[in-house]
Coordinates of C-alpha atoms in Angstrom, one line a residue:
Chain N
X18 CA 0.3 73.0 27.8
X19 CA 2.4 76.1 28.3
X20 CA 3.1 77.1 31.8
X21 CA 4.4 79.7 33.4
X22 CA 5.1 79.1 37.5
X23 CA 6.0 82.4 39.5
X24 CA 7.9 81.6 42.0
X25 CA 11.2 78.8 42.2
X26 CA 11.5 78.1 45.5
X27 CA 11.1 74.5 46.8
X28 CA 7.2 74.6 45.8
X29 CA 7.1 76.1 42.7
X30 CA 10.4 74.2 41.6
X31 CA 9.2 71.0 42.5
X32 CA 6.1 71.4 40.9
X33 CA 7.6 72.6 37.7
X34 CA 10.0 69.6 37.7
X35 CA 7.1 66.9 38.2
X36 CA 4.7 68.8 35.3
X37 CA 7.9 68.7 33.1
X38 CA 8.1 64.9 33.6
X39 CA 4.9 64.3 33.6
X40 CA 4.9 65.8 29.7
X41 CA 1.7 67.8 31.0
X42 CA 4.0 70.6 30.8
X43 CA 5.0 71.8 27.2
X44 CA 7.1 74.7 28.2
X45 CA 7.5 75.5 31.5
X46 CA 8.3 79.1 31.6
X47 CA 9.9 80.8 35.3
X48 CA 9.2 84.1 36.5
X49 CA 11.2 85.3 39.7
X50 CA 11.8 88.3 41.7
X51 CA 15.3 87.1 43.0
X52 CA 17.5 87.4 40.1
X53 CA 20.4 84.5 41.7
X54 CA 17.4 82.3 42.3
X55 CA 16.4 83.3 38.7
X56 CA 19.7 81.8 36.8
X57 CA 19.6 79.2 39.7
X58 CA 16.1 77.7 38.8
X59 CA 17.5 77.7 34.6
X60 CA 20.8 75.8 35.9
X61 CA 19.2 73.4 37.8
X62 CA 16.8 72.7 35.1
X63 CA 13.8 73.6 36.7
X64 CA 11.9 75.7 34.4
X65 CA 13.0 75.8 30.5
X66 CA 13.5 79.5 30.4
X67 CA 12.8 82.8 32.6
X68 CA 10.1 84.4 31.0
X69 CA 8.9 88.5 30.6
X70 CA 6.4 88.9 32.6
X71 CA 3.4 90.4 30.6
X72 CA 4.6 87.8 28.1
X73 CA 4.4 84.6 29.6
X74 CA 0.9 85.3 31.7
X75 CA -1.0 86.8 28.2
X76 CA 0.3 83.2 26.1
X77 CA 0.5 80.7 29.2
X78 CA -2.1 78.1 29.3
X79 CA -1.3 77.2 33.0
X80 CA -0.4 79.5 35.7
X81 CA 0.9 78.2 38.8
X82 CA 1.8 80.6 41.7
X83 CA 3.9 79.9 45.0
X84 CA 4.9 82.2 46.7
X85 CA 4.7 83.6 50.0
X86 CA 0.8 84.3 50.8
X87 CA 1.7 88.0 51.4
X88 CA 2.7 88.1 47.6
X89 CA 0.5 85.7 47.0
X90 CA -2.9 87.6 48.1
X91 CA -1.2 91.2 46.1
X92 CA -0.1 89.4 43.4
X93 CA -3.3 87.4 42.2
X94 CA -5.7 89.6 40.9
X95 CA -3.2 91.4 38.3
X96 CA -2.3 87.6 37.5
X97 CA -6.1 87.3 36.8
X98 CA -6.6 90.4 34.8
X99 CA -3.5 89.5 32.2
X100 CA -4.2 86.0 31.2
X101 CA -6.4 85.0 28.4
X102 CA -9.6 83.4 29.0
X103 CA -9.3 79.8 28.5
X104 CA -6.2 80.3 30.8
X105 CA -6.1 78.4 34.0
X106 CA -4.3 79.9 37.3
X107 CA -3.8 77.8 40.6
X108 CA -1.6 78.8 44.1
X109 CA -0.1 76.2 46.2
X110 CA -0.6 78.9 49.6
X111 CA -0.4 77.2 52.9
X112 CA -3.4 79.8 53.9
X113 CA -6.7 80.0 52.2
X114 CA -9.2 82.2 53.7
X115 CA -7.8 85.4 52.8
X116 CA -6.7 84.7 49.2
X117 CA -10.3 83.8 48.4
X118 CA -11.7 86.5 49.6
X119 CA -9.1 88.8 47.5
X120 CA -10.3 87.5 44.1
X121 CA -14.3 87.0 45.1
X122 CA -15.3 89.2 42.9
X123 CA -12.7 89.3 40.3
X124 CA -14.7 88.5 36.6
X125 CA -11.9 85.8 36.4
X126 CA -12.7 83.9 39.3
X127 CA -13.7 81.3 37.8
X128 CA -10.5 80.4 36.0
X129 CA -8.9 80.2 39.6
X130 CA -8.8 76.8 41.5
X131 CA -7.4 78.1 45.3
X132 CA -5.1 75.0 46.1
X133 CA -2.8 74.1 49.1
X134 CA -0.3 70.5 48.4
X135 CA 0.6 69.6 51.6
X136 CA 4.2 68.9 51.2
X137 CA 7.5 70.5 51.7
X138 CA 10.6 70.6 53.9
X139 CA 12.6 72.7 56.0
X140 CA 14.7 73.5 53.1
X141 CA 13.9 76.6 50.7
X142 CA 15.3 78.3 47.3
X143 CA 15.6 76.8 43.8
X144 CA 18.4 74.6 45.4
X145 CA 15.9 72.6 47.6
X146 CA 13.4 71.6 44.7
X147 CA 13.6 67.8 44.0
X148 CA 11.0 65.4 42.1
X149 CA 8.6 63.9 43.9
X150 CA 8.1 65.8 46.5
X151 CA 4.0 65.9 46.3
X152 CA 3.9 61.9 45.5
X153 CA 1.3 60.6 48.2
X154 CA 0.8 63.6 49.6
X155 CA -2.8 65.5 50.5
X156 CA -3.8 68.6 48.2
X157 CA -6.8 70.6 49.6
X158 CA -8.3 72.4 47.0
X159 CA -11.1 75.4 48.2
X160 CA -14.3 77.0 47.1
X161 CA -14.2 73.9 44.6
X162 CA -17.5 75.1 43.4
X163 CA -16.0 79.0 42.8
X164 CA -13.6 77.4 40.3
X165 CA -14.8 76.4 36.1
X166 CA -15.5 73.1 35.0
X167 CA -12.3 73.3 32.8
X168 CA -10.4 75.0 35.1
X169 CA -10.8 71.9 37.8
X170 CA -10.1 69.5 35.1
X171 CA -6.8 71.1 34.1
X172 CA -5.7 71.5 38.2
X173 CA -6.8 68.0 38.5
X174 CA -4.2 67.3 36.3
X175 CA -1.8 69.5 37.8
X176 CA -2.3 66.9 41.0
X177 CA -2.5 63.6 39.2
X178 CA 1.2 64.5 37.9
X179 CA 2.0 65.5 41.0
X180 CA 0.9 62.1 42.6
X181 CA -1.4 64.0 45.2
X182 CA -4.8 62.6 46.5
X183 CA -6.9 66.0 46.3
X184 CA -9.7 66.6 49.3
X185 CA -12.1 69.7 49.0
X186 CA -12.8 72.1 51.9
X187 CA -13.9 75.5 52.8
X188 CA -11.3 78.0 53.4
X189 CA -12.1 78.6 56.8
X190 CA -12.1 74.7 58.1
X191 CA -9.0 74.2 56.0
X192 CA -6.9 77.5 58.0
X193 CA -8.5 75.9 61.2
X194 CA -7.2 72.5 60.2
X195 CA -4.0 73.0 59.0
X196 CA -3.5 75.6 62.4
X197 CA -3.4 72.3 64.1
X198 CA -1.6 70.0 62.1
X199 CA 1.2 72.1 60.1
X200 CA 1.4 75.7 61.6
X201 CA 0.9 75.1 65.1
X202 CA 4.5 72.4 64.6
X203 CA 6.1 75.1 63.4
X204 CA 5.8 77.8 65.5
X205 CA 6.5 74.5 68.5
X206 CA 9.8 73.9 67.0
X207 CA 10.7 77.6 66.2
X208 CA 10.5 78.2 69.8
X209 CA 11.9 75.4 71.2
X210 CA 15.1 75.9 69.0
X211 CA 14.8 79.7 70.6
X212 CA 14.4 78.2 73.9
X213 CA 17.8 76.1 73.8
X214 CA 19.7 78.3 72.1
X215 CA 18.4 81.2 74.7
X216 CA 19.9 78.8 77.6
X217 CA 23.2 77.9 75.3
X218 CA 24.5 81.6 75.6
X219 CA 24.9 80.7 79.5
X220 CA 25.3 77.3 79.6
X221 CA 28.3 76.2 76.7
X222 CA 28.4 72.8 74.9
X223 CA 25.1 72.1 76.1
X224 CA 24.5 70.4 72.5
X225 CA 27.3 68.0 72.6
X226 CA 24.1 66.4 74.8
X227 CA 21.3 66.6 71.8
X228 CA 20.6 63.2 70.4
X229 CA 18.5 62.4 66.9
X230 CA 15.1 62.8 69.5
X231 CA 16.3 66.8 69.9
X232 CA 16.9 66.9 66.3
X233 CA 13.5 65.7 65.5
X234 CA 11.9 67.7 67.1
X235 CA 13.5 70.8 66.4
X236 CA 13.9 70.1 62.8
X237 CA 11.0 72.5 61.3
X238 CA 12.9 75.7 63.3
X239 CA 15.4 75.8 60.3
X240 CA 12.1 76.6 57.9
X241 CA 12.1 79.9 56.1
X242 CA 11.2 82.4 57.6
X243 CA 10.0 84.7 54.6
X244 CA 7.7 82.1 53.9
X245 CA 6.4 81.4 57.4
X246 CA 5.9 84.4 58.9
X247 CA 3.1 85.7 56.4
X248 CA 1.4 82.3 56.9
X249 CA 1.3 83.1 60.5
X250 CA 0.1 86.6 60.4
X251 CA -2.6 85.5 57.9
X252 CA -4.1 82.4 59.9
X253 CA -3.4 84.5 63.3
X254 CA -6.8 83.8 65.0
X255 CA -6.6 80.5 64.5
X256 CA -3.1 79.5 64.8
X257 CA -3.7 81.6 68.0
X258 CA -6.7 79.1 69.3
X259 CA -4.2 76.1 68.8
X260 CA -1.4 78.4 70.5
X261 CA -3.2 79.1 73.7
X262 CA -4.3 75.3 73.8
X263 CA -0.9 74.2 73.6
X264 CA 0.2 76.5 76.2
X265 CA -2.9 75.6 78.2
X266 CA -1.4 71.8 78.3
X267 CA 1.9 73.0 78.7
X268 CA 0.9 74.7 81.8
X269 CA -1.3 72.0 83.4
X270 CA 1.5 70.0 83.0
X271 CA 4.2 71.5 84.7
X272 CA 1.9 72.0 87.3
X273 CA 1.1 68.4 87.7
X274 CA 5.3 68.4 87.5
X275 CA 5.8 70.4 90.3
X276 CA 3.4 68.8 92.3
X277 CA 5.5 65.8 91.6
X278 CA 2.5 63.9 90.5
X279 CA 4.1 61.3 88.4
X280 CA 0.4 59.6 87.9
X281 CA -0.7 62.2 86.6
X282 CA 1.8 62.8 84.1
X283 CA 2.0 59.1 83.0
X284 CA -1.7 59.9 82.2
X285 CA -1.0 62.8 80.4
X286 CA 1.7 61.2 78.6
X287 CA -0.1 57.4 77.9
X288 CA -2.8 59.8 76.6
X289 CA -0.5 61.4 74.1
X290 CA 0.9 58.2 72.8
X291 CA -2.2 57.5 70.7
X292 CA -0.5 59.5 68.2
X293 CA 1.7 56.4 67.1
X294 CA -1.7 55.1 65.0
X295 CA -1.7 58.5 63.5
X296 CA 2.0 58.7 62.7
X297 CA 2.3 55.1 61.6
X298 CA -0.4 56.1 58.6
X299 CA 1.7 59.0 58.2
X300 CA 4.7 57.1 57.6
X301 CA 2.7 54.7 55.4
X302 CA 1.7 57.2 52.9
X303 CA 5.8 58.0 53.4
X304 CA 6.6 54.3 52.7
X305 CA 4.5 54.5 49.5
X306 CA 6.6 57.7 48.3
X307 CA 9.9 55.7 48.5
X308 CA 8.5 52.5 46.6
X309 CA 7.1 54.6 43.9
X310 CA 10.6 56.3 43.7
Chain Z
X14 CA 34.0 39.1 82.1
X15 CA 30.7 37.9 83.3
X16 CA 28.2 40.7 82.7
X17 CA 24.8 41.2 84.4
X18 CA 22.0 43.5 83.0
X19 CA 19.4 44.1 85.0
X20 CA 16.2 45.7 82.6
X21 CA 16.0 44.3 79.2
X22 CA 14.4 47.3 77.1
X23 CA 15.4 49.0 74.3
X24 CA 18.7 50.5 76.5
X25 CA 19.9 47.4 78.2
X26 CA 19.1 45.0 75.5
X27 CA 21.4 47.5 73.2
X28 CA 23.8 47.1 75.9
X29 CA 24.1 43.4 76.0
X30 CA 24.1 43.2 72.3
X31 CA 26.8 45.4 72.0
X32 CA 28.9 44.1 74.6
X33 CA 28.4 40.6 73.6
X34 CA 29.4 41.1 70.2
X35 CA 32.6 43.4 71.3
X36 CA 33.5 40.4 72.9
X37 CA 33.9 42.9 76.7
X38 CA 31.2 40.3 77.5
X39 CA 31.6 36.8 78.1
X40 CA 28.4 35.8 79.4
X41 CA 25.2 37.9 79.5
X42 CA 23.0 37.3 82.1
X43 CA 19.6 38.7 81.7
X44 CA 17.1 40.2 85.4
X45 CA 13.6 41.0 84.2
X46 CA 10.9 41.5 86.3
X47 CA 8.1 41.6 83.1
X48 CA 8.1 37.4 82.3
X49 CA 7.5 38.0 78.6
X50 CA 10.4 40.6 77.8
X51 CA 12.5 38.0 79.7
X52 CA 11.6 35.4 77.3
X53 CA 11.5 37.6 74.5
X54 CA 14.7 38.9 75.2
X55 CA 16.3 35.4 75.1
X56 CA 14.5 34.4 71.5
X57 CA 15.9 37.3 70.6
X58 CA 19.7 36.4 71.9
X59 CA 19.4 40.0 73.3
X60 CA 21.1 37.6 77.0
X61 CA 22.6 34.1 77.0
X62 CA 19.9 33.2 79.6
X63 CA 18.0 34.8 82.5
X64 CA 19.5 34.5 85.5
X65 CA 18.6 34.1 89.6
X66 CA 18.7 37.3 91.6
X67 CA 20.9 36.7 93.9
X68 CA 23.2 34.6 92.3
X69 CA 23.6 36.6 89.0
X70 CA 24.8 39.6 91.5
X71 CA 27.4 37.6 94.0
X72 CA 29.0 36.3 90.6
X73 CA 28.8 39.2 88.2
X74 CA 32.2 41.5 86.8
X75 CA 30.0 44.0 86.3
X76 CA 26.1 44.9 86.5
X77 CA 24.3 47.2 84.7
X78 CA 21.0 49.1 85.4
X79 CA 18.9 50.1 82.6
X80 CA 15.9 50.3 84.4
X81 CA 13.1 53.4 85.1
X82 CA 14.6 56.2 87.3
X83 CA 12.7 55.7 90.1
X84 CA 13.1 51.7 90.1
X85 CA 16.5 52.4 90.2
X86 CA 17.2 54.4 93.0
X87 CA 15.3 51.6 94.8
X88 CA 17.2 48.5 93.6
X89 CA 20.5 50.3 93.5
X90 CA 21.6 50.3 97.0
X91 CA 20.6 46.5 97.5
X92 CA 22.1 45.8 94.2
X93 CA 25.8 46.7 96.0
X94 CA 25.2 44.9 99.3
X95 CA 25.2 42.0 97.5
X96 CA 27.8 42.2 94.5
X97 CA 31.8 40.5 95.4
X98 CA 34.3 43.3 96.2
X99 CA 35.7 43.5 92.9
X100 CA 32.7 43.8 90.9
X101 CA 31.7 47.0 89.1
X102 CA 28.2 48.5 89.0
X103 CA 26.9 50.9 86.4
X104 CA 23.8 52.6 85.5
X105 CA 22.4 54.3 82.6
X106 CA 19.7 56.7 83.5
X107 CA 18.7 60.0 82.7
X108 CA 18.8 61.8 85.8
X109 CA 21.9 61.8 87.7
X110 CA 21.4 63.6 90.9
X111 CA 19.1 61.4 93.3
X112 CA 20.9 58.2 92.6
X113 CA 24.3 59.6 93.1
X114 CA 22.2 60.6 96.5
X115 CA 21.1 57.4 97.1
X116 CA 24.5 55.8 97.1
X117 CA 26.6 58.7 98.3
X118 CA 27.3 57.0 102.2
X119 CA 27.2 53.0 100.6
X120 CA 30.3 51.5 101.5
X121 CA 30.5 50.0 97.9
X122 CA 30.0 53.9 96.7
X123 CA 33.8 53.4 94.6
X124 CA 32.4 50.5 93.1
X125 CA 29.7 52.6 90.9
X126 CA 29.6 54.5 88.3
X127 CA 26.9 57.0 87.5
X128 CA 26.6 57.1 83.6
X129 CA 24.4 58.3 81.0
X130 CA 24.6 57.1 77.9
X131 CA 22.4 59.6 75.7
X132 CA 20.9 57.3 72.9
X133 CA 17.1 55.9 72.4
X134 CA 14.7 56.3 70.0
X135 CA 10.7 56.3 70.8
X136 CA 10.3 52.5 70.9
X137 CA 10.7 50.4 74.2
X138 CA 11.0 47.0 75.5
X139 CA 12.9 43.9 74.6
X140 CA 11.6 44.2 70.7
X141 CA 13.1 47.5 70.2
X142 CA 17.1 46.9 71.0
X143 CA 19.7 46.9 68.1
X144 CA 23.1 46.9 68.3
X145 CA 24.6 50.1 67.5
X146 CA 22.4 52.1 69.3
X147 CA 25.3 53.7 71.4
X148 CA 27.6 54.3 68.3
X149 CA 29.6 58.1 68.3
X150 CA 27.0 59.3 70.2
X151 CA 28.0 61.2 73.9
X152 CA 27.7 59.5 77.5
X153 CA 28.2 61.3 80.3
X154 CA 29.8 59.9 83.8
X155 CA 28.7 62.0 86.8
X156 CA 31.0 62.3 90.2
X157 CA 34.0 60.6 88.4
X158 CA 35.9 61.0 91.4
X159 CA 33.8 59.1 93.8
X160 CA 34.4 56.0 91.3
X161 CA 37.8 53.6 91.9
X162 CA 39.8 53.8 89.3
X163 CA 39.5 50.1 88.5
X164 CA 35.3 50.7 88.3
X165 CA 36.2 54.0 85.9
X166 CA 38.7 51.4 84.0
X167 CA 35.8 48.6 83.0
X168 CA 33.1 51.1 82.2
X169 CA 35.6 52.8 79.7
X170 CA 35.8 49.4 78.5
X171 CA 32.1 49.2 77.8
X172 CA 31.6 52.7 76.4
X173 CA 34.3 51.7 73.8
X174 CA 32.7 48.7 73.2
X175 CA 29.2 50.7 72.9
X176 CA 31.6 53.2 70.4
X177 CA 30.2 56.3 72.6
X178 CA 32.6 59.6 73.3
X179 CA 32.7 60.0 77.9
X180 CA 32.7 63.4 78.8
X181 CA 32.4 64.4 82.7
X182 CA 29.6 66.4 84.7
X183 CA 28.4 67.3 87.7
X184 CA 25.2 65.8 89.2
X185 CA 23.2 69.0 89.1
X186 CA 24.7 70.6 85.6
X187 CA 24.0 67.3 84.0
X188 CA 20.5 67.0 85.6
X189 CA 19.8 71.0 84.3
X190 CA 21.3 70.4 80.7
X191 CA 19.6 67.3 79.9
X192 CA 16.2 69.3 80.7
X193 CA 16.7 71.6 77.9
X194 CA 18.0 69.3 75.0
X195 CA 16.7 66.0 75.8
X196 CA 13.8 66.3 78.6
X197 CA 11.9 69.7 77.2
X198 CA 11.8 68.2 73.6
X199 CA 9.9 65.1 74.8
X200 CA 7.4 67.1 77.0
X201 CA 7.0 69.8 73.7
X202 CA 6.2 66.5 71.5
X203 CA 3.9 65.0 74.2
X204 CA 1.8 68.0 74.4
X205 CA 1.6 69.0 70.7
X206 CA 0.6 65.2 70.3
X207 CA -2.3 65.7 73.0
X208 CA -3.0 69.3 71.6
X209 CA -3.7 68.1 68.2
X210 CA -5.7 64.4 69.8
X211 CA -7.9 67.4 71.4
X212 CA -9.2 69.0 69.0
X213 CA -9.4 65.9 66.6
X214 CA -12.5 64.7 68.6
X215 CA -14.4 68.0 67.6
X216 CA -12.5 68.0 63.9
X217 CA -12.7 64.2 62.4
X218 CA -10.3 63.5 60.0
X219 CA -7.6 66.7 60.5
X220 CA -5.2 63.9 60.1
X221 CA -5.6 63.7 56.9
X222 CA -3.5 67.1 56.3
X223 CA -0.7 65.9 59.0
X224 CA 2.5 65.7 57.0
X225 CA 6.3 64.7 57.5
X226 CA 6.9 67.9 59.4
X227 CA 4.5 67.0 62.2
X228 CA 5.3 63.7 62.4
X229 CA 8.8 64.7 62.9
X230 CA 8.0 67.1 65.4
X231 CA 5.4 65.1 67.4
X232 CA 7.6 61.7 66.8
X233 CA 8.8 61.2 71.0
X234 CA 5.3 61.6 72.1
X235 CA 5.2 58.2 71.2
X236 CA 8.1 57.4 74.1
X237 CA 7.2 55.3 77.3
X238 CA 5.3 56.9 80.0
X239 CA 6.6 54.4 82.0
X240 CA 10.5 55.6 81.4
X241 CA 9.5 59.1 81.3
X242 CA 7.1 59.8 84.2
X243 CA 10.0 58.8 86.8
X244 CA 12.6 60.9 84.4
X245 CA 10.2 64.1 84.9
X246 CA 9.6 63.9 88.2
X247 CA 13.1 63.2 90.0
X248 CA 14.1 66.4 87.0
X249 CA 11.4 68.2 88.4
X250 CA 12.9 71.6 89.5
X251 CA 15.4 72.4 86.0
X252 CA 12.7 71.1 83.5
X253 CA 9.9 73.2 85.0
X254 CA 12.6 76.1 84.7
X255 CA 12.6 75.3 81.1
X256 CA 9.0 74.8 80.6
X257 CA 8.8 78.4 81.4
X258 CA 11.5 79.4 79.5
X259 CA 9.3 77.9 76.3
X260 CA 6.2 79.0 78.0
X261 CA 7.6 82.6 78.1
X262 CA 8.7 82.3 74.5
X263 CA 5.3 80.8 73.1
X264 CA 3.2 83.8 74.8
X265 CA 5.7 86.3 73.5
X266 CA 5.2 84.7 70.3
X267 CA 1.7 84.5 70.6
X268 CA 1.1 88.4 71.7
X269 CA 3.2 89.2 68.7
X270 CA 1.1 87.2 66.4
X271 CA -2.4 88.5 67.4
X272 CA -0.6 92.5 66.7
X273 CA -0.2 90.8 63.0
X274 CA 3.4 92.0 63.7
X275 CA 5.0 90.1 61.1
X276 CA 8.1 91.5 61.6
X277 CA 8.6 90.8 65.0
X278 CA 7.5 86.7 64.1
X279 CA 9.9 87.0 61.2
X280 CA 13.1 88.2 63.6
X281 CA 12.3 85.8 66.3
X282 CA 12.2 83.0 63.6
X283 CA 15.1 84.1 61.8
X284 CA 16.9 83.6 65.2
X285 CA 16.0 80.2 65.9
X286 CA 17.0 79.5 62.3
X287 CA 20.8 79.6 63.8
X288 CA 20.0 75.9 65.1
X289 CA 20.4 75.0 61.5
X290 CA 24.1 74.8 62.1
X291 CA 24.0 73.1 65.7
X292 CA 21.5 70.4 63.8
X293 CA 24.0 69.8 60.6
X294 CA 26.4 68.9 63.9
X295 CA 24.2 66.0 65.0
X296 CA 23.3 65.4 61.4
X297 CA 27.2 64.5 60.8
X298 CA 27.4 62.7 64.0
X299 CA 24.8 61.0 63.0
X300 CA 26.2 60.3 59.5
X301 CA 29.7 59.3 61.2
X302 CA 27.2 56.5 62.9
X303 CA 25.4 55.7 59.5
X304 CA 28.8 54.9 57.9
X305 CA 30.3 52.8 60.7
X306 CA 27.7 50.5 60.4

């Protein structure tokens, strides 16, 4: 199957990699706005070639697109209107609502499958692609029912060579969900980096003090922020919900905190540790990923 | 020299370990109040046996404290009425300014040192200790000059047995600096565990889309309530200051995200990005550790 993927960053790198592997990918054809990223991707053996544009979409079988959703939702429908009509096209965008709505009434629609694989790291650029970096991992595809017959089957694919368990959801519950569990991290960690680094231009050295439990938590503050901050602007109401909840917590905390009520925020805090269940299936799937490497 | 540790969790069974194997230890004599972590903590060979109270103090070189902040401002002062004149008392706790209080008028004040070795993970108790724990990572000794110099001499002796670099603080500027790197990341992770725990009761299975990112950044809400609830409160005053620094920063963040001004969220996360380089720090630290094992 030809393909063409737009985009060699960590996504659509690692996805071209795996497809390659997989032998579901005859040719695997890069397009790429950064020209250094461009000759990067060819070096590193990412994609087999960097294609012309009009070229690759009107003869590719397969079109994969990842990049950021600002790009993403301007991008798609000329995508749409080049490719021939057996092609199928697929995005790996962390947000959904919006890109559905800009092609719901393209006459292609139906050779679009609206995807999100629920993978990454706080890495970006052609560089930080690797293999296997979907293996175990949760793909959410939306509007399943938007999307062709043929078109699903080829995606599915797509996410069996990619090692990915696929779920289906609506676009709204999937921005509402993922506001939780991936965005809402993100914008915790960017600001707790800010926080510390704020205080470090008074206090010196004070990170000859951080241990591996600061650099856990603060790990996600090195992602990109080209990619992030479209995300954020996109799924704004509800990364805004989980926001204001977060704060809410922080606040009722620090007040038990200066009320000294150490009950209280043992409560808080015993309350919190039901997470480890949650993490330890987390770190299960994880497990999985480094026997199958 | 015959060695005490009073409190065998994860930080003073890493302690005996450590010392026993360095050979600074020639017995290890185990106080636990919590009957199975004593016993555990023998099977393990964490101690050479658990000891009597008062007998395990009037014989002890030296006696360590790795107990809850607010047990050990309790136990401390009794703890030096009873040790010989030549023995050498140590702690390991996470706030330094009430218990260098507590002791400041004890005739035995010289005979203490207030440490903190900054090392743990989220697991606790008798089952989580290894040796190596402490290895090239940074304790701090607080109020170096109330110590004797023969009290200063044996703890360097342990910390080079522990293979941890000593640098010297005040009371209050380790109390504040420890809030920002240490204490704020462990509230952060508490309350992004409980924020997400929320709105799972509404949202079933929004686990399901939780990857390594959160896990990494909600990993210390999984910490003990019972170390951390005593920590919080006696640090009361400097990590409420820096709840409101993050506070401050999350509704600034938050007013910029519901303007859609995604080039405001962009600049303040291109910013925090510039932990990137403190983080590769710690990594190599970290990676120093990895390869001396």
């Amino acid at each position: 199957m030809k393909t063409t993927v737009i985009g060699l960053g960590l996504i659509g790198g690692s996805i071209a990699l795996d497809l390659k592997k997989a032998g579901l990918a005859s040719e695997v054809i890069g397009l790429e706005q950064n020209a250094a990223h461009a000759a990067r991707a060819v070096e590193l053996g990412l994609v087999d070639r960097i294609g012309e544009k009009e070229e690759a979409l009107a003869t590719s079988d397969l079109i994969i697109l990842a990049i950021p959703v600002n790009a993403l939702g301007k991008l798609l429908p000329s995508v749409l209107d080049k490719v021939h009509k057996d092609a199928v096209v697929m995005d790996a965008g962390s947000t959904k609502s919006l890109i559905c709505r800009a092609i719901a009434h393209h006459p292609k629609r139906s050779q679009f499958v609206a995807a999100h694989p629920i993978a990454g790291t706080e890495n970006s650029g052609p560089e930080a692609a690797f293999e296997g970096l979907f293996r175990n991992k949760t793909n959410i595809i939306c509007e399943r029912d938007k999307s062709s017959a043929q078109a699903l089957d080829v995606v599915s694919q797509v996410f069996d060579a990619l090692g990915m368990n696929t779920i289906f959801m609506e676009p709204e519950e999937h921005d509402k969900h993922v506001a939780y569990v991936s965005h809402l991290s993100h914008v915790s960690s960017f600001l707790l980096g800010q926080t510390v680094l704020d205080i470090e231009r008074d206090e010196k050295n004070i990170f000859a003090l951080a241990g591996s439990g600061f650099a856990s938590t603060v790990r996600l503050a090195k992602s990109s922020p080209d990619m992030w901050a479209p995300i954020f602007e996109q799924n704004a109401e509800y990364l805004s919900q989980a926001l204001l909840e977060y704060i809410m917590h922080l606040q009722k905390f620090q007040y038990y905190l200066m009320k000294r009520d150490a009950k209280e925020l043992h409560r808080i805090m015993a309350d919190a540790n039901r997470i480890r269940e949650i993490l330890n299936g987390i770190e299960h799937k994880q497990t999985k990923q480094q026997i199958a490497k």
